[in-house]
Coordinates of C-alpha atoms in Angstrom, one line a residue:
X1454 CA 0.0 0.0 0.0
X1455 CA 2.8 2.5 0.9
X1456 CA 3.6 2.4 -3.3
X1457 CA 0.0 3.1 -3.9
X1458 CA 0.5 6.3 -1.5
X1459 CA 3.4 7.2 -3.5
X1460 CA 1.8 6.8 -6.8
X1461 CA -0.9 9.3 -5.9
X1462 CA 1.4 11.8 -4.4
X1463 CA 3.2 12.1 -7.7
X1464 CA 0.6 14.0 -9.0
X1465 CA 0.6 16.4 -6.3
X1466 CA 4.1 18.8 -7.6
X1467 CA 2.3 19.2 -10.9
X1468 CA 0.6 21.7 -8.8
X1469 CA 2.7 25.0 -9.6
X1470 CA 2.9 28.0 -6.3
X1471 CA 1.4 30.9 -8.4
X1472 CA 3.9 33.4 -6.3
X1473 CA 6.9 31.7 -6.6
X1474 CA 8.7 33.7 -8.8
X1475 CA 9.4 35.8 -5.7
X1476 CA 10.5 33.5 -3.4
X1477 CA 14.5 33.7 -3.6
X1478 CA 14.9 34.8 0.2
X1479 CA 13.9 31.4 1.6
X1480 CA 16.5 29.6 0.1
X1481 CA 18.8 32.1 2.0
X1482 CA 20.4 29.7 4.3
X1483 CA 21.5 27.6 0.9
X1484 CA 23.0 31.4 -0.6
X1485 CA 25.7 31.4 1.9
X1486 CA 26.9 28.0 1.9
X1487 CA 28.4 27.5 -1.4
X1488 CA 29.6 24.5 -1.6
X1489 CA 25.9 23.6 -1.9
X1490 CA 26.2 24.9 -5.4
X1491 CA 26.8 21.9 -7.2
X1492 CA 24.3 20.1 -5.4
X1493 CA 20.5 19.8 -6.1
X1494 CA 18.2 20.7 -2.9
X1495 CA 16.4 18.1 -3.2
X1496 CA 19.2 15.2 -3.5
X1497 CA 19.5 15.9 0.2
X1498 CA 15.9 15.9 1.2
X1499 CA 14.5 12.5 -0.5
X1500 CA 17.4 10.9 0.5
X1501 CA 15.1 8.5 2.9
X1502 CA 12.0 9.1 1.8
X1503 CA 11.9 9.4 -2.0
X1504 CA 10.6 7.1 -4.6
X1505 CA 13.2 4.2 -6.0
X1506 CA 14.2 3.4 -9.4
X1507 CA 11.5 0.8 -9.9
X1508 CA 8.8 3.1 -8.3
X1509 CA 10.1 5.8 -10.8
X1510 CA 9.9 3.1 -13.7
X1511 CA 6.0 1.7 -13.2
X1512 CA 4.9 5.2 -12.3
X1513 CA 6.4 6.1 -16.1
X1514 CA 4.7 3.5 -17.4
X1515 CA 1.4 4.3 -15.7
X1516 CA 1.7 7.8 -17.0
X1517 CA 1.8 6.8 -20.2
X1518 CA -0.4 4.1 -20.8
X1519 CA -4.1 5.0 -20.9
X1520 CA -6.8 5.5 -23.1
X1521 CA -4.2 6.6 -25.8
X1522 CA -3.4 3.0 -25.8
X1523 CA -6.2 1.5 -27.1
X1524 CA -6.7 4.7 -30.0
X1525 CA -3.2 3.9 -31.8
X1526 CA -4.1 1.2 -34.1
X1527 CA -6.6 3.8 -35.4
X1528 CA -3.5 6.2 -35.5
X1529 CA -1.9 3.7 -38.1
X1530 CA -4.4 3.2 -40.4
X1531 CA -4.7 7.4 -40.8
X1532 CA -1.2 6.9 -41.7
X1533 CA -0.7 3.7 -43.4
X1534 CA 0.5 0.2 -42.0
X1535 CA 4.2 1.1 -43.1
X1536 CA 4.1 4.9 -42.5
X1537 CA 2.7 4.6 -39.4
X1538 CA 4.4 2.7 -37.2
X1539 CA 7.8 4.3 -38.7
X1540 CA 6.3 7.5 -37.4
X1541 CA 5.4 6.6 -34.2
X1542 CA 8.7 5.3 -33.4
X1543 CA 10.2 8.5 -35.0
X1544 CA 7.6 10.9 -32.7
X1545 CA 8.2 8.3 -29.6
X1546 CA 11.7 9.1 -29.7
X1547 CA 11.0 13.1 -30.3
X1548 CA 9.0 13.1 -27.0
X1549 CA 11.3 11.3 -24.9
X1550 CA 14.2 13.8 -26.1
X1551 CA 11.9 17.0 -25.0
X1552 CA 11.5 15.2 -21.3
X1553 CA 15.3 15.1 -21.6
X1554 CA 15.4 18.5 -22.5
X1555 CA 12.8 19.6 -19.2
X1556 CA 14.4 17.5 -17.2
X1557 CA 18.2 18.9 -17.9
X1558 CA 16.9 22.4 -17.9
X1559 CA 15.1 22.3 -14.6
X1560 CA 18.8 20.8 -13.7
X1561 CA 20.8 23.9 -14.5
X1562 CA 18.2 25.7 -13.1
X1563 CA 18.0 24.7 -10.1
X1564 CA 22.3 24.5 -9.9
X1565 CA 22.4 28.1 -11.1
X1566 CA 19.3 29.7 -8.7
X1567 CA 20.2 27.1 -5.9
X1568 CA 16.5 26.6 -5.7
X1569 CA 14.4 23.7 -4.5
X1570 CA 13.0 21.1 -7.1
X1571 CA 10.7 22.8 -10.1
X1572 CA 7.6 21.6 -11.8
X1573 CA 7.2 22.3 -15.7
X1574 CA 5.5 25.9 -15.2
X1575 CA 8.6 26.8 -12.6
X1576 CA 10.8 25.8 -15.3
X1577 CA 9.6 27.7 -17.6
X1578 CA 8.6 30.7 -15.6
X1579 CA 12.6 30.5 -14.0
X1580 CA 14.2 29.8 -17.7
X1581 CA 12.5 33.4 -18.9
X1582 CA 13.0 35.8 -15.8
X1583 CA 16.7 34.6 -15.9
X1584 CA 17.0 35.3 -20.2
X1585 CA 19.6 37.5 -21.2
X1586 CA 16.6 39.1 -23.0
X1587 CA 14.7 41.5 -21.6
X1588 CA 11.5 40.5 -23.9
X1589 CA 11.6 37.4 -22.3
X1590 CA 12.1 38.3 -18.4
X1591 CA 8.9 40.6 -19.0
X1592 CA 7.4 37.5 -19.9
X1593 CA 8.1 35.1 -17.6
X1594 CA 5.0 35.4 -15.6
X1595 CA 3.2 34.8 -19.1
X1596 CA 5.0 31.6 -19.4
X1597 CA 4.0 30.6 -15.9
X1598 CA 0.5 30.9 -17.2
X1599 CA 0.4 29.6 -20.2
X1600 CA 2.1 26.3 -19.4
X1601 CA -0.7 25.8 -16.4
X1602 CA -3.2 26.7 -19.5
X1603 CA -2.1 23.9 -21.5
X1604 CA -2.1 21.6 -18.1
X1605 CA -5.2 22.2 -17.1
X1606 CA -6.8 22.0 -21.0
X1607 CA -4.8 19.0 -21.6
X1608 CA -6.0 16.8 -18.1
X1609 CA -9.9 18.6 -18.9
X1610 CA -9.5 17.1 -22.6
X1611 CA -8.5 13.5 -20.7
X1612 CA -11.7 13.7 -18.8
X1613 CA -13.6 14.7 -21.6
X1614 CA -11.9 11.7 -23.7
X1615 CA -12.6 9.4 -20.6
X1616 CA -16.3 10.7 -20.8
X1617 CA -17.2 9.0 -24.4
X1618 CA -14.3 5.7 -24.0
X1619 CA -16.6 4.7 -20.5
X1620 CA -20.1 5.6 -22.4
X1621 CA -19.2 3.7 -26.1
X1622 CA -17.9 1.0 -24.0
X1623 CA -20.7 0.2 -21.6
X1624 CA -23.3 0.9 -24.4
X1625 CA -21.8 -2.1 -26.2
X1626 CA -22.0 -4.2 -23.6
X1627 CA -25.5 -3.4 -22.5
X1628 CA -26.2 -3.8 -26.7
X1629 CA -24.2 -7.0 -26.5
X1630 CA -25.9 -8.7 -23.5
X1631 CA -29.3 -8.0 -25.2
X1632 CA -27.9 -9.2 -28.2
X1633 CA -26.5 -12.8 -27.2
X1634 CA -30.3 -12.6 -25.3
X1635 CA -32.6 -11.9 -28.5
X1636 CA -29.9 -14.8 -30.1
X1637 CA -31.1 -17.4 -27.3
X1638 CA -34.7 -16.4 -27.6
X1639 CA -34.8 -17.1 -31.9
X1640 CA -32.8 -20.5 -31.2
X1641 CA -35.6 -21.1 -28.6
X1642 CA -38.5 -20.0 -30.4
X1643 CA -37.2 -22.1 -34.0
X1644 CA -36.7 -25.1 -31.9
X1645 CA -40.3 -25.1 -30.3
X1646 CA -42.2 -24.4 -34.0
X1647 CA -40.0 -27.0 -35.6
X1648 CA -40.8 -29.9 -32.7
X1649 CA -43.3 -33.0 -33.2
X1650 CA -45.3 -31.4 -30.7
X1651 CA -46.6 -28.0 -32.2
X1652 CA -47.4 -25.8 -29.6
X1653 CA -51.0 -24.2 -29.7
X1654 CA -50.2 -20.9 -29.1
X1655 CA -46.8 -18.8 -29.0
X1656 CA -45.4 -18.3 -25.5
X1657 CA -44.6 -14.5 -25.1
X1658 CA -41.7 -15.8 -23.2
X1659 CA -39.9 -16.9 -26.2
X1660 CA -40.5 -13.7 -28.4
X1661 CA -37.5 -11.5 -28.6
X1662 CA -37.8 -8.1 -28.4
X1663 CA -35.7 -5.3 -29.7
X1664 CA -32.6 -4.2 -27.6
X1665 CA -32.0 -0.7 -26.3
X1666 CA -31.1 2.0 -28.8
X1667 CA -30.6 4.6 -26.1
X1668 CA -28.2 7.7 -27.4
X1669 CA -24.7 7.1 -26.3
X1670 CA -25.5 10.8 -24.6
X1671 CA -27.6 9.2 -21.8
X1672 CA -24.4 6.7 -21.1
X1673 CA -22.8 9.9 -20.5
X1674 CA -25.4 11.4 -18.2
X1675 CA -25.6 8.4 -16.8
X1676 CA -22.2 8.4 -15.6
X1677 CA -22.1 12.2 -14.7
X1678 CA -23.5 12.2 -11.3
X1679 CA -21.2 9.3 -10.4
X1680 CA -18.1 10.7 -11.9
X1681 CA -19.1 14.0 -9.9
X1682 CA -19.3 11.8 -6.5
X1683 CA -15.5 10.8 -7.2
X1684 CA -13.8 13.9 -7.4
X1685 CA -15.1 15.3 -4.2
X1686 CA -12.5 13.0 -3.0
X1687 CA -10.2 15.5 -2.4
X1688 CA -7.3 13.2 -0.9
X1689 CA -5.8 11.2 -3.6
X1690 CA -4.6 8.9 -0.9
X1691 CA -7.8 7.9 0.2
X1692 CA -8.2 6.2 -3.5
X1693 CA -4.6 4.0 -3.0
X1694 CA -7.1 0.7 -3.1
X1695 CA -9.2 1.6 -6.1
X1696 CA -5.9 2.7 -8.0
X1697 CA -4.6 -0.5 -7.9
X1698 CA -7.6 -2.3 -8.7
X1699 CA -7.7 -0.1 -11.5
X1700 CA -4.2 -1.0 -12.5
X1701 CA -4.7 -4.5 -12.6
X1702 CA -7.5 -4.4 -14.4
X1703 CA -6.1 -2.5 -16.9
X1704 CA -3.5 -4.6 -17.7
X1705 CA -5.3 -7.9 -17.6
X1706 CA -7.9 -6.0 -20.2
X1707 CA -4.6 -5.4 -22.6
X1708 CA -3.3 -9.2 -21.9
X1709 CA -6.6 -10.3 -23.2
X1710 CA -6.4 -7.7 -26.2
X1711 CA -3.4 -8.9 -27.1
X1712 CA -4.4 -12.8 -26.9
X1713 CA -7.2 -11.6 -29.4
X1714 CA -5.4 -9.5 -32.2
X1715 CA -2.6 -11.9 -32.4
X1716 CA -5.2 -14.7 -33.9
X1717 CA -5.6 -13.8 -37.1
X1718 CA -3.9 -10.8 -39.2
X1719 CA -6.3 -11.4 -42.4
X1720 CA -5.1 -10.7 -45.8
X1721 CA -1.6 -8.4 -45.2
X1722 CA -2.3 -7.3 -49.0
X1723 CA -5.7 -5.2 -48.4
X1724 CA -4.2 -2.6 -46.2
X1725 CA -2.3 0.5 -47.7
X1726 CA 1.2 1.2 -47.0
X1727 CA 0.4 4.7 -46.6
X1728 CA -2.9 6.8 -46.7
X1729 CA -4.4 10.2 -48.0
X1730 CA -2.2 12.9 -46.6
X1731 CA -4.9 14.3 -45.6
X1732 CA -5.2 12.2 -42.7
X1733 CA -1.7 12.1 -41.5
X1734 CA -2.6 15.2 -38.9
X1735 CA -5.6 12.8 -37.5
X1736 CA -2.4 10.4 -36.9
X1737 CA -0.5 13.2 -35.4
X1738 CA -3.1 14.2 -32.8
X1739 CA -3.8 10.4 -32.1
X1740 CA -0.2 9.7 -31.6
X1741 CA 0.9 12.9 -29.5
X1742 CA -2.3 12.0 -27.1
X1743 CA -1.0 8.8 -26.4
X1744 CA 2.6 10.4 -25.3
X1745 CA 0.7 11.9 -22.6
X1746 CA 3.2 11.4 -19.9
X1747 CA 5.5 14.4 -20.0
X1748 CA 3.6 16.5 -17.1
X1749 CA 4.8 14.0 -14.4
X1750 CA 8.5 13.5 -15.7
X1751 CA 9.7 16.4 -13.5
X1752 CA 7.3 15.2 -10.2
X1753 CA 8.9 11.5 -10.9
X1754 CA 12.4 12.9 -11.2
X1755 CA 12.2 15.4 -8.1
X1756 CA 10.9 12.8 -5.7
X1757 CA 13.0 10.3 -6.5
X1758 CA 15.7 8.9 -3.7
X1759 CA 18.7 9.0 -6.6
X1760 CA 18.0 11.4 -9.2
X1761 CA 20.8 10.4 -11.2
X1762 CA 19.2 7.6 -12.3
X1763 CA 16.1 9.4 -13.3
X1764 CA 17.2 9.3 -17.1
X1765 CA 17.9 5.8 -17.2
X1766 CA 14.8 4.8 -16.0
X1767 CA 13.1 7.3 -18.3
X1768 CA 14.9 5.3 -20.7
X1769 CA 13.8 2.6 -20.1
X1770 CA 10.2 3.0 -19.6
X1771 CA 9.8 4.9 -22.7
X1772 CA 11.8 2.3 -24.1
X1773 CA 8.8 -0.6 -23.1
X1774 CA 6.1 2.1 -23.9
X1775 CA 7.2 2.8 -27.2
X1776 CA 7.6 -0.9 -28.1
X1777 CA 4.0 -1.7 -26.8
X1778 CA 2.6 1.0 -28.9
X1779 CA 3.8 0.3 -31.9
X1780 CA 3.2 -3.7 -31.3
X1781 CA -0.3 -2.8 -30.2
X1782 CA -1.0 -0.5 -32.7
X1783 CA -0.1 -2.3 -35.9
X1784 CA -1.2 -5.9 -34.8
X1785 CA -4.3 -4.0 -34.1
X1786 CA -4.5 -2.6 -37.4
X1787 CA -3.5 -5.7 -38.9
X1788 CA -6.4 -7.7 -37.4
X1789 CA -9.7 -5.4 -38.0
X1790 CA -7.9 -3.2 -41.1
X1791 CA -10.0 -0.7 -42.0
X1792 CA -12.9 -1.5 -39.8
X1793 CA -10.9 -0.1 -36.8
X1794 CA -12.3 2.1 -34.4
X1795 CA -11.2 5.1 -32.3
X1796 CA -10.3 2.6 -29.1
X1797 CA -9.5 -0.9 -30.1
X1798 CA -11.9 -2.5 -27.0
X1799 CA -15.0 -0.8 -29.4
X1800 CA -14.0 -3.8 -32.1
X1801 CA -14.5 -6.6 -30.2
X1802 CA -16.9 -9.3 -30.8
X1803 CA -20.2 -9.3 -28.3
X1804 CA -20.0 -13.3 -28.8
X1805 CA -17.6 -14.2 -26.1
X1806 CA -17.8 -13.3 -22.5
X1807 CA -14.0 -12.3 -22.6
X1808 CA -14.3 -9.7 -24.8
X1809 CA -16.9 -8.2 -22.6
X1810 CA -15.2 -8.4 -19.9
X1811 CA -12.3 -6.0 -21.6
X1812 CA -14.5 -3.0 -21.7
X1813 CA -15.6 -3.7 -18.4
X1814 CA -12.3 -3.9 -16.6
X1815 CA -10.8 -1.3 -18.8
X1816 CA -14.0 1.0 -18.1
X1817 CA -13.6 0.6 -14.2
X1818 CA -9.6 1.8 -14.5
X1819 CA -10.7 4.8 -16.5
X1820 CA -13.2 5.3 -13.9
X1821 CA -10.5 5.3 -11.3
X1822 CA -8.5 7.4 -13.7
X1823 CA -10.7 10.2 -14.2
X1824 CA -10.1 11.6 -10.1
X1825 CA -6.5 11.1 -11.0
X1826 CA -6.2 13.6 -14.2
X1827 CA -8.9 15.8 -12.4
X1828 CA -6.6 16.1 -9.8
X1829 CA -4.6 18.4 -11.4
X1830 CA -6.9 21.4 -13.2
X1831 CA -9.0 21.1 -9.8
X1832 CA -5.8 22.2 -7.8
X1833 CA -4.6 25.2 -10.6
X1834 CA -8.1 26.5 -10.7
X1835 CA -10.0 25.9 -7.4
X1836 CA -7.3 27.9 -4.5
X1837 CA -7.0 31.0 -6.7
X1838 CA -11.1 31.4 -6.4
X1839 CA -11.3 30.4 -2.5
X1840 CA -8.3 33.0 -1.7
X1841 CA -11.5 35.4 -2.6
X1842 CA -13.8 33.9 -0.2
X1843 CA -14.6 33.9 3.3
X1844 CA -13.1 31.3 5.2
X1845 CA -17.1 29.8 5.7
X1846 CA -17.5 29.7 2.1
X1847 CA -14.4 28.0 1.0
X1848 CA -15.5 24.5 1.2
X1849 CA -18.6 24.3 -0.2
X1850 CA -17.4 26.4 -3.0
X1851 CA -14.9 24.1 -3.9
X1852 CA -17.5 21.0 -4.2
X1853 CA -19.5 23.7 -6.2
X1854 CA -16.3 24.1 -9.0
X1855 CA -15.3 20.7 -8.3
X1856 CA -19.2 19.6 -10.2
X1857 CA -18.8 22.3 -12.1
X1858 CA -15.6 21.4 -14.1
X1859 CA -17.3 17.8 -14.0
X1860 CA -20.3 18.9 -16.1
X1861 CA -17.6 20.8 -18.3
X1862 CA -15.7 17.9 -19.4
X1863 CA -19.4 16.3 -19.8
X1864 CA -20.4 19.0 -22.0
X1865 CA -17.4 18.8 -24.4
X1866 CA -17.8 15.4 -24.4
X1867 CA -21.8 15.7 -25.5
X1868 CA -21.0 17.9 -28.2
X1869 CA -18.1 16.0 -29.3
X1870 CA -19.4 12.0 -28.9
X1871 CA -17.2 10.4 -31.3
X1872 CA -14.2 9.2 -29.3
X1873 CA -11.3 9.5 -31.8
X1874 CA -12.0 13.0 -32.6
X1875 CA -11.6 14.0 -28.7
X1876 CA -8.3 12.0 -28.3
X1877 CA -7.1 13.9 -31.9
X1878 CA -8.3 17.2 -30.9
X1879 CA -7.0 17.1 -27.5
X1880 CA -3.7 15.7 -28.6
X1881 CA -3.1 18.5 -31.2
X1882 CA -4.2 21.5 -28.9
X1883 CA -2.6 20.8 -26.3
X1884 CA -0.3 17.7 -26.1
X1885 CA 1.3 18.8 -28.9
X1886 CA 2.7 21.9 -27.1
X1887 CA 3.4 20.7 -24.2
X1888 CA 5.4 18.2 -25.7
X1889 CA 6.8 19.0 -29.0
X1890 CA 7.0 22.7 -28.5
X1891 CA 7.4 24.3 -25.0
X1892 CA 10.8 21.8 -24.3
X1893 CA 13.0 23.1 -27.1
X1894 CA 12.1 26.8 -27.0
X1895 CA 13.1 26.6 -22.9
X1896 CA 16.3 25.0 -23.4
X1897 CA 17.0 27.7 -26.4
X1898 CA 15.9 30.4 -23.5
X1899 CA 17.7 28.7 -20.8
X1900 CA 21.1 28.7 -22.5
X1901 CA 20.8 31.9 -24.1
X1902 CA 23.6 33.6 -22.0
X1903 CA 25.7 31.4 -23.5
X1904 CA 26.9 31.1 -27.4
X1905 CA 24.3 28.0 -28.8
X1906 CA 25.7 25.4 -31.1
X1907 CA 24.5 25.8 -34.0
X1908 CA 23.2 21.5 -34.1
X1909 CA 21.3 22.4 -31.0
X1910 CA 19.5 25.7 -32.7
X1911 CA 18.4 24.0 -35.7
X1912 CA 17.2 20.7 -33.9
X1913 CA 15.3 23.1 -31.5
X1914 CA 13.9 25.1 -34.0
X1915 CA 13.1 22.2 -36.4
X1916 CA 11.4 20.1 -33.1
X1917 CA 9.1 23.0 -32.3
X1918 CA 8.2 24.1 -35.8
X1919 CA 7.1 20.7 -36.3
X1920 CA 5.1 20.6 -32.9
X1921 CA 3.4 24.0 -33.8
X1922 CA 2.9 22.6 -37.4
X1923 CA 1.3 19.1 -36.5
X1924 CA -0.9 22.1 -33.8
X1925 CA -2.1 23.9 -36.5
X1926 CA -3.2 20.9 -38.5
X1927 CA -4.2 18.6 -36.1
X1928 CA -6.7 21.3 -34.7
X1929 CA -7.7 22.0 -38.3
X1930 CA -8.6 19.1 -39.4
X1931 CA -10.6 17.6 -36.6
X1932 CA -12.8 21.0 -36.2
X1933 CA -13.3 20.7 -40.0
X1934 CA -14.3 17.2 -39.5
X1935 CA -16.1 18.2 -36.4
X1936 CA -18.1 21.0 -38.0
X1937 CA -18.4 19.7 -42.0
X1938 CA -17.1 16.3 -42.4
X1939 CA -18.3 16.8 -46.1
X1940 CA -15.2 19.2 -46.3
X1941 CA -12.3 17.7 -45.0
X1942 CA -13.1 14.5 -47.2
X1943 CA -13.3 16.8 -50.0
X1944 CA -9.9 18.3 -49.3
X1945 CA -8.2 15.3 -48.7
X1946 CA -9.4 14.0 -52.0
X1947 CA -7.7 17.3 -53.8
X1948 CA -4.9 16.4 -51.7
X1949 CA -4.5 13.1 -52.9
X1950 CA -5.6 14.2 -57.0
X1951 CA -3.2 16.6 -56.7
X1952 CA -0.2 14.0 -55.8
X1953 CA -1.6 11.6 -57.8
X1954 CA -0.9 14.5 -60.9
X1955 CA 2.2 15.2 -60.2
X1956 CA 3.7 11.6 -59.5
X1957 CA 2.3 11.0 -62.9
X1958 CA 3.6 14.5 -64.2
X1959 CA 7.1 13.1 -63.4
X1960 CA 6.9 9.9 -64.4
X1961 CA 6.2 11.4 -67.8
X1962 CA 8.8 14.0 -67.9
X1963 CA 11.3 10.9 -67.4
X1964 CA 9.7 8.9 -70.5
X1965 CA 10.3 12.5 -72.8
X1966 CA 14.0 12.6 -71.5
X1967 CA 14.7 8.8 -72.4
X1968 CA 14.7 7.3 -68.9
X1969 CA 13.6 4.2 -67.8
X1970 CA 12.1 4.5 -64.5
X1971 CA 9.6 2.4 -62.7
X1972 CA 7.5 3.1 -60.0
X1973 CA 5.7 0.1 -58.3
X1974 CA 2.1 1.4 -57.3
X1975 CA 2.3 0.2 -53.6
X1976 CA 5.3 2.9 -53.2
X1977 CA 2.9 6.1 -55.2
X1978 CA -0.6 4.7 -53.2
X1979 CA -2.0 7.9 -51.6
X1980 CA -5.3 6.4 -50.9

């Protein structure tokens, strides 16, 4: 149980101090000692009571591995079952460079200010107000803000995510159970009308009737008021038991998943190798909402016992997640094709009890998991409002916001009910810039007193132009799908005329000059 403890305390330094940019006196007693220079603050005080390498490793892994999980094979086929998993290694290996980059940052920060651990919005705030350019210590409080923006609409957007994976999830297995029910009831009925003894009149027993069609928007509202009941449990600790109920059930859900994709991979030859670029920023926001782990890499890393060792294990459990992804996401791919859906539990046959069982146990750990991510925006939003209040009014006013941001998510998720539109939309918001584009532009500002190599520039510049690119995109894209599906379709059509024209413009240009190329048509397929 103490682990469990632990694991629910890590979310607790994502929570920034809004005033402590101004806080250099108490760290006066470390100012006159200077030998305490090299030494981080916090390499002294978790000495005894910080988390261990292993600790550090699962709770990577359980940072990463959510409902992102189960939307990757959907990720692939919007790239194309070569394309795709090449890019998700390639983006994997992006992402776990930017938490390199926080991480070293927030190390030279901390060095140079002598200050106590900092969380991502303290590392940016810090890297600004202590620029060599003026611009940017006028800013710093801006950048403070902004990253705790992006936090709190990145956890909201989980919720919101979390609202349509539980309701698509349970409505197929209410569906389901009536289903195999209305089966039993024919195979009854045909057996008593075909016995030697007709029966004289129909028994109303053995007449099916039609199952449920209720909106998936009741599931939703359905689950609201429950949902609402679990974040007024303020102390994360108190949830230690259902966290690791909820862990364990997720992972025998993905044991079975795998069991079941790895059966049968169909005919190879009916899936693209890539698809209409048009749909490579739907794969973008997918993919960058399944790295979802870089808010917790600098809570891990400050609260471990040896934080030396933090980047091996980050490492390493990037390492495993980036290898599950891709295996999970092109067997998956591989095994329903073009029939996939945005979460891979949505696919599964109603015929075996198994199956059901998946979206069962995987529901209940995104249950669990919805406190957890609230967590977070609750503790940016709520103290700011209650420092305005009398001290009377405080607590109910928090259960008040607490239902209030509850019936946000729920709202977003209403107007929104298709479940891999929320996970693209919410990865290219606000995934994408926390971790594609905030890293590289904070190293850049926190070595800018220094001359910058010019390999380092361009890799930073090139990382966060993408980031802001597959932003731009990503957003577009899935509000124009959102809003006009008609539209996007349309465009990504024009797209793929368009290089269609000119693979076939070149190919004739090199039959007028005498050459004698060849192009085989899997390699030019755009769609």
């Amino acid at each position: 149980m103490p682990s469990q403890q632990l694991d629910m305390e890590v979310m607790t330094p994502l929570i920034e101090n809004p005033g402590g940019g101004g806080q250099e006196e108490e760290n006066s007693e470390e100012d006159q000692d200077p030998e305490l220079l090299p030494v981080r603050h916090y390499e002294l005080g978790n000495s005894h009571q910080g988390i261990t390498f292993t600790q550090a490793l699962i709770h990577l892994l359980k940072g990463n591995i959510g409902t992102g999980l189960l939307g990757l094979p959907l990720a692939v086929r919007n790239a194309g079952v070569i394309v795709g998993p090449l890019c998700l290694v390639l983006m994997g290996v992006v992402c776990v460079h930017c938490m390199h980059i926080l991480v070293h940052c927030s190390h030279h920060l901390c060095e140079r200010l002598k200050r106590p651990p900092l969380g991502y919005s303290d590392t940016v705030a810090f890297s600004m107000e202590h620029s060599s350019y003026q611009c940017f210590r006028k800013s710093a409080r801006f950048g403070r803000h902004l990253v705790n923006f992006f936090l709190v609409l990145t956890q909201l957007g989980f919720c919101s995510a979390y609202f349509v994976f539980l309701a698509e999830n349970i409505k197929q297995v209410v569906e389901g159970y009536q289903g195999v029910n209305i089966t039993l009831a024919d195979e009854s009925l045909s057996f008593a009308n075909t016995s030697m003894v007709p029966a004289p009149v129909p028994l109303p027993t053995m007449v099916p009737s039609e199952p449920w069609a209720l909106d998936l928007r009741l599931y939703m509202l359905f689950f609201l008021p429950f949902l609402i009941l679990l974040v007024f449990m303020k102390d994360l600790k108190n949830m230690a038991v259902l966290s690791l109920l909820a862990n364990v059930c997720m992972a025998v859900s993905v044991i079975i998943i795998f069991q079941y994709i790895t059966t049968d991979f169909g005919d190879l030859q009916r899936l693209p190798l890539t698809s209409p670029l048009g749909k490579f920023p739907f794969f973008f926001g997918t993919a960058i909402f399944a790295f979802e782990g870089i808010g917790v890499v600098l809570p891990l890393e400050n609260q471990m016992k040896e934080p030396k060792r933090f980047p091996t294990a980050l490492n390493i459990g990037m390492g495993i997640t980036i290898v599950l992804y891709v295996v999970l996401a092109t067997l998956g791919y591989l095994h329903f094709g073009d029939d996939i859906k945005g979460s891979i539990t949505l696919n599964l046959p109603h015929n075996a009890w198994t199956n059901q069982m998946v979206k069962i146990l995987y529901s209940f750990g995104v249950f669990v998991s919805f406190a957890i991510q609230f967590f977070v925006p609750a503790e940016i939003m709520i103290p700011p409002v209650q420092a305005r209040l009398r001290k009377s009014w405080r607590a109910p006013c928090e259960m008040i916001l607490r239902g209030l941001l509850v019936c946000l998510t729920f709202s977003f998720a209403v107007l929104i009910p298709r479940l891999d539109l929320v996970i693209s939309l919410v990865g290219a918001v606000s995934s994408s810039a926390l971790a594609l584009v905030f890293p590289p532009l904070v190293e850049l500002i926190t070595f800018s007193d220094r001359p910058l190599k010019p390999a380092m520039l361009v890799k930073d510049l090139v990382i966060a132009v993408v980031g802001f690119i597959g932003f731009l995109a990503g957003t577009y894209v899935t509000l124009a799908e959102i809003v006009s599906p008609e539209v996007i379709r349309e465009a990504a059509q024009n797209l793929t005329v368009a290089a269609d024209t000119t693979v076939a413009g070149a190919l004739g240009m090199s039959e007028e000059l005498g050459g004698n190329w060849t192009t085989p048509t899997a390699a030019v397929t755009l769609g």
